[in-house]
Structures are given as structure tokens and as C-alpha cells.
Short mmCIF file of C-alpha atoms in Angstrom, two decimals:
data_model
loop_
_atom_site.label_atom_id
_atom_site.label_comp_id
_atom_site.label_asym_id
_atom_site.label_seq_id
_atom_site.Cartn_x
_atom_site.Cartn_y
_atom_site.Cartn_z
CA MET I 1 -4.92 -55.85 31.73
CA ASN I 2 -3.16 -56.75 34.95
CA ASN I 3 0.09 -58.64 35.42
CA SER I 4 -1.73 -61.84 36.37
CA ASN I 5 -3.59 -61.96 33.04
CA ILE I 6 -0.41 -61.21 31.11
CA ARG I 7 1.41 -63.95 33.03
CA MET I 8 -1.33 -66.46 32.24
CA GLN I 9 -1.33 -65.53 28.55
CA VAL I 10 2.42 -65.98 28.37
CA LEU I 11 2.06 -69.34 30.11
CA CYS I 12 -0.62 -70.31 27.55
CA ALA I 13 1.81 -69.64 24.73
CA LEU I 14 4.58 -71.52 26.51
CA PHE I 15 2.38 -74.55 27.14
CA ALA I 16 1.24 -74.53 23.49
CA ALA I 17 4.91 -74.59 22.48
CA PHE I 18 5.68 -77.28 25.08
CA CYS I 19 2.84 -79.41 23.69
CA ALA I 20 4.27 -79.00 20.18
CA VAL I 21 7.72 -80.12 21.35
CA CYS I 22 6.38 -83.04 23.39
CA SER I 23 4.26 -84.18 20.44
CA GLN I 24 7.46 -84.76 18.49
CA LEU I 25 8.69 -87.30 21.06
CA THR I 26 6.93 -90.18 19.35
CA ILE I 27 6.80 -93.93 19.02
CA PRO I 28 5.29 -94.17 15.53
CA ILE I 29 2.86 -97.07 15.86
CA GLN I 30 -0.26 -97.24 13.71
CA PRO I 31 -2.99 -96.12 13.57
CA VAL I 32 -2.29 -93.64 16.40
CA PRO I 33 1.28 -92.81 17.43
CA ILE I 34 2.35 -92.79 21.07
CA THR I 35 3.57 -89.29 21.96
CA LEU I 36 4.52 -87.29 24.99
CA GLY I 37 1.97 -84.68 23.88
CA THR I 38 -0.66 -85.92 26.32
CA PHE I 39 1.78 -85.32 29.18
CA ALA I 40 2.08 -81.67 28.12
CA VAL I 41 -1.71 -81.41 27.87
CA LEU I 42 -2.18 -82.77 31.40
CA LEU I 43 0.35 -80.24 32.66
CA ALA I 44 -1.41 -77.42 30.79
CA GLY I 45 -4.77 -78.31 32.33
CA GLY I 46 -3.31 -78.85 35.78
CA PHE I 47 -1.10 -75.79 35.94
CA LEU I 48 -3.25 -73.34 34.00
CA GLY I 49 -6.77 -74.50 34.87
CA SER I 50 -9.72 -75.10 32.57
CA ARG I 51 -9.84 -71.73 30.82
CA TYR I 52 -6.16 -71.09 30.18
CA GLY I 53 -5.32 -74.78 29.78
CA LEU I 54 -7.96 -75.03 27.07
CA MET I 55 -6.70 -71.81 25.51
CA SER I 56 -3.14 -73.16 25.31
CA ILE I 57 -4.30 -76.32 23.54
CA VAL I 58 -6.57 -74.37 21.18
CA ILE I 59 -3.49 -72.32 20.22
CA TYR I 60 -1.63 -75.59 19.57
CA LEU I 61 -4.55 -76.93 17.45
CA LEU I 62 -4.86 -73.70 15.46
CA LEU I 63 -1.12 -73.64 14.77
CA GLY I 64 -1.30 -77.21 13.50
CA ALA I 65 -4.40 -76.56 11.41
CA ALA I 66 -2.70 -73.50 9.88
CA GLY I 67 0.23 -75.60 8.69
CA VAL I 68 2.80 -75.27 11.46
CA PRO I 69 4.22 -78.80 11.93
CA VAL I 70 3.29 -79.20 15.60
CA PHE I 71 1.50 -82.55 15.43
CA SER I 72 3.41 -85.80 15.92
CA MET I 73 6.09 -86.62 13.37
CA MET I 74 6.17 -82.96 12.25
CA ARG I 75 2.76 -83.18 10.62
CA SER I 76 0.28 -80.36 10.22
CA GLY I 77 -2.88 -79.32 8.48
CA VAL I 78 -6.60 -79.87 8.70
CA SER I 79 -6.13 -83.25 6.99
CA VAL I 80 -4.28 -84.53 10.07
CA ILE I 81 -7.11 -83.38 12.33
CA ALA I 82 -9.68 -84.89 9.95
CA GLY I 83 -7.78 -88.21 9.87
CA SER I 84 -8.30 -91.30 11.97
CA ALA I 85 -6.09 -90.01 14.81
CA GLY I 86 -7.64 -86.54 14.70
CA GLY I 87 -10.11 -87.26 17.45
CA PHE I 88 -7.24 -87.75 19.85
CA ILE I 89 -5.66 -84.47 18.75
CA VAL I 90 -8.94 -82.60 19.24
CA GLY I 91 -9.35 -84.61 22.44
CA PHE I 92 -6.32 -82.77 23.80
CA ALA I 93 -8.62 -79.77 24.29
CA VAL I 94 -11.11 -81.92 26.21
CA MET I 95 -8.28 -83.37 28.27
CA ALA I 96 -6.90 -79.96 29.27
CA PHE I 97 -10.33 -78.54 30.04
CA VAL I 98 -11.56 -81.49 32.13
CA THR I 99 -8.27 -81.80 34.02
CA GLY I 100 -8.31 -78.08 34.77
CA LEU I 101 -11.99 -77.97 35.69
CA ILE I 102 -11.79 -80.81 38.20
CA SER I 103 -8.61 -79.52 39.81
CA GLU I 104 -10.01 -75.96 40.05
CA ASN I 105 -13.07 -77.24 41.85
CA PHE I 106 -11.52 -79.89 44.09
CA GLY I 107 -7.91 -78.82 44.66
CA TYR I 108 -4.42 -79.49 43.46
CA ASP I 109 -3.25 -82.17 45.87
CA PHE I 110 -1.76 -85.31 44.33
CA LYS I 111 -4.84 -87.54 44.71
CA THR I 112 -7.17 -84.94 43.22
CA MET I 113 -4.75 -84.35 40.36
CA VAL I 114 -4.64 -88.08 39.64
CA LEU I 115 -8.43 -88.14 39.48
CA ALA I 116 -8.56 -84.98 37.33
CA SER I 117 -5.88 -86.32 34.98
CA LEU I 118 -7.57 -89.71 34.66
CA CYS I 119 -10.89 -88.01 33.84
CA GLY I 120 -9.19 -85.75 31.30
CA THR I 121 -7.46 -88.74 29.72
CA LEU I 122 -10.77 -90.61 29.61
CA GLY I 123 -12.36 -87.66 27.80
CA CYS I 124 -9.59 -87.76 25.21
CA TYR I 125 -10.04 -91.53 24.79
CA ILE I 126 -13.79 -91.22 24.36
CA LEU I 127 -13.51 -88.57 21.67
CA GLY I 128 -10.52 -90.19 19.96
CA ILE I 129 -11.93 -93.70 19.85
CA SER I 130 -15.38 -92.49 18.78
CA TRP I 131 -13.80 -90.45 15.98
CA PHE I 132 -11.66 -93.43 14.92
CA ILE I 133 -14.68 -95.77 14.84
CA PHE I 134 -16.74 -93.24 12.87
CA LEU I 135 -14.04 -92.69 10.24
CA THR I 136 -12.80 -96.26 9.87
CA GLY I 137 -15.87 -98.35 10.60
CA THR I 138 -13.82 -100.40 13.05
CA GLY I 139 -15.72 -102.20 15.80
CA ILE I 140 -15.51 -101.00 19.39
CA TRP I 141 -13.37 -103.88 20.65
CA SER I 142 -10.96 -103.59 17.72
CA ALA I 143 -10.71 -99.84 18.29
CA PHE I 144 -9.85 -100.46 21.95
CA ILE I 145 -7.13 -102.91 20.90
CA LEU I 146 -5.71 -100.48 18.35
CA CYS I 147 -6.25 -97.11 20.02
CA MET I 148 -6.38 -97.62 23.78
CA PHE I 149 -4.74 -100.74 25.18
CA PRO I 150 -1.23 -99.99 23.85
CA PHE I 151 -1.42 -96.55 25.47
CA LEU I 152 -2.64 -97.45 28.95
CA PRO I 153 0.74 -98.11 30.67
CA GLY I 154 2.34 -94.95 29.28
CA ASP I 155 -0.74 -92.85 29.95
CA LEU I 156 -0.84 -94.05 33.55
CA ALA I 157 2.81 -93.04 33.96
CA LYS I 158 2.05 -89.61 32.40
CA VAL I 159 -0.94 -89.16 34.73
CA LEU I 160 1.14 -89.96 37.79
CA LEU I 161 4.09 -87.76 36.80
CA ALA I 162 1.91 -84.82 35.73
CA SER I 163 -0.12 -85.11 38.94
CA PHE I 164 3.04 -85.08 41.04
CA LEU I 165 4.48 -82.06 39.22
CA VAL I 166 1.27 -80.03 39.39
CA SER I 167 0.63 -80.85 43.05
CA LYS I 168 4.20 -79.88 43.95
CA TYR I 169 4.95 -76.89 41.71
CA ARG I 170 1.68 -75.25 40.62
CA LYS I 171 1.67 -72.57 43.27
CA ARG I 172 5.24 -71.53 42.38
CA LEU I 173 4.57 -71.40 38.63
CA ILE I 174 1.29 -69.51 38.82
CA GLN I 175 2.17 -67.09 41.60
CA GLY I 176 5.77 -66.53 40.56
#
């Protein structure tokens, strides 16, 4: 194993921990809390790419499923993932992967990162809202009102900030 792989594995662990910390910065609205976790996920995908970004979020998900209180409001367990907000939590993996995949293929400049982050966020919304509708029987429009519209301004700010940080600092973080 070379130093580059070790560095990336350490960064995976650090981004999993960063996601856990950011997920605690919460505005506890119902049915899905607003957290800073999605910001950490966008950074993981942008900085680490699709493979390692996904790996870092899978570590986060496995820790939470195993009972480590990494989900918002210090929650944990499979029951949280299986709940009405669980699709958004699982959607973190989609978000990291899609963000990383697009940026790996098209570059890390600010505009590309905005596009990659928006697509990753959209993937999380699609999974999260679909999961919510399936579990609750809520209609599509009501699900949008409950699970998407309140998040759009904050998510746009997270997309812009994460895109700026990745476009400016990725090379330094990854190459050392």
C-alpha cells in the first residue's frame, strides 16, 4: 500500500468524523431536521472523489447503524435509517458519489463543482423524498413542502460554499 492510498484512507475516516460532527449542527424541524451534514457530504465527494467520498459516507452510515450516535440530534441505529428521514441519510452516499463522479470527470473548477454538488444534492432529494413518500403515504406535493422547500435556501448556500472550498483547496488537501 503506497502513501497515497494511506492518505486517502485517513481522509475517509476524517470526513466520516466531520460528517458526524456536522450532522449535530441541527435545526430540529419535522419531519426531517435541517443539518450541516449535507455540507460535509458535499465536501467529502468533492475533495475525495466518488470512490473515497462514498467510502467515507458508508463509514458514517455503518457507524450510525451500529449504534454510534452520529446522526442528527445524537441519534443512531437501524431504526433511524428505516424511519421517514432515513432516505435522506442513505442519500448522503448518493450525494457523495455523484458529486465526486461528476467532478472527477469534468474538473474541480468552481462552476463544475456547483453543477456536481447540485446533481449530488438532487440525488439525495430524490432518494429521500421517495423514501418519505413510500413510508408515510404522503403525496408528492406535500412531500416537497415538508421535505424539500424548507431546505432549498440552506442547501444552495452549502452547495456554493462547498464548491468554493473544493475548487480552491482540493489540490492542497489531496496532494499534501
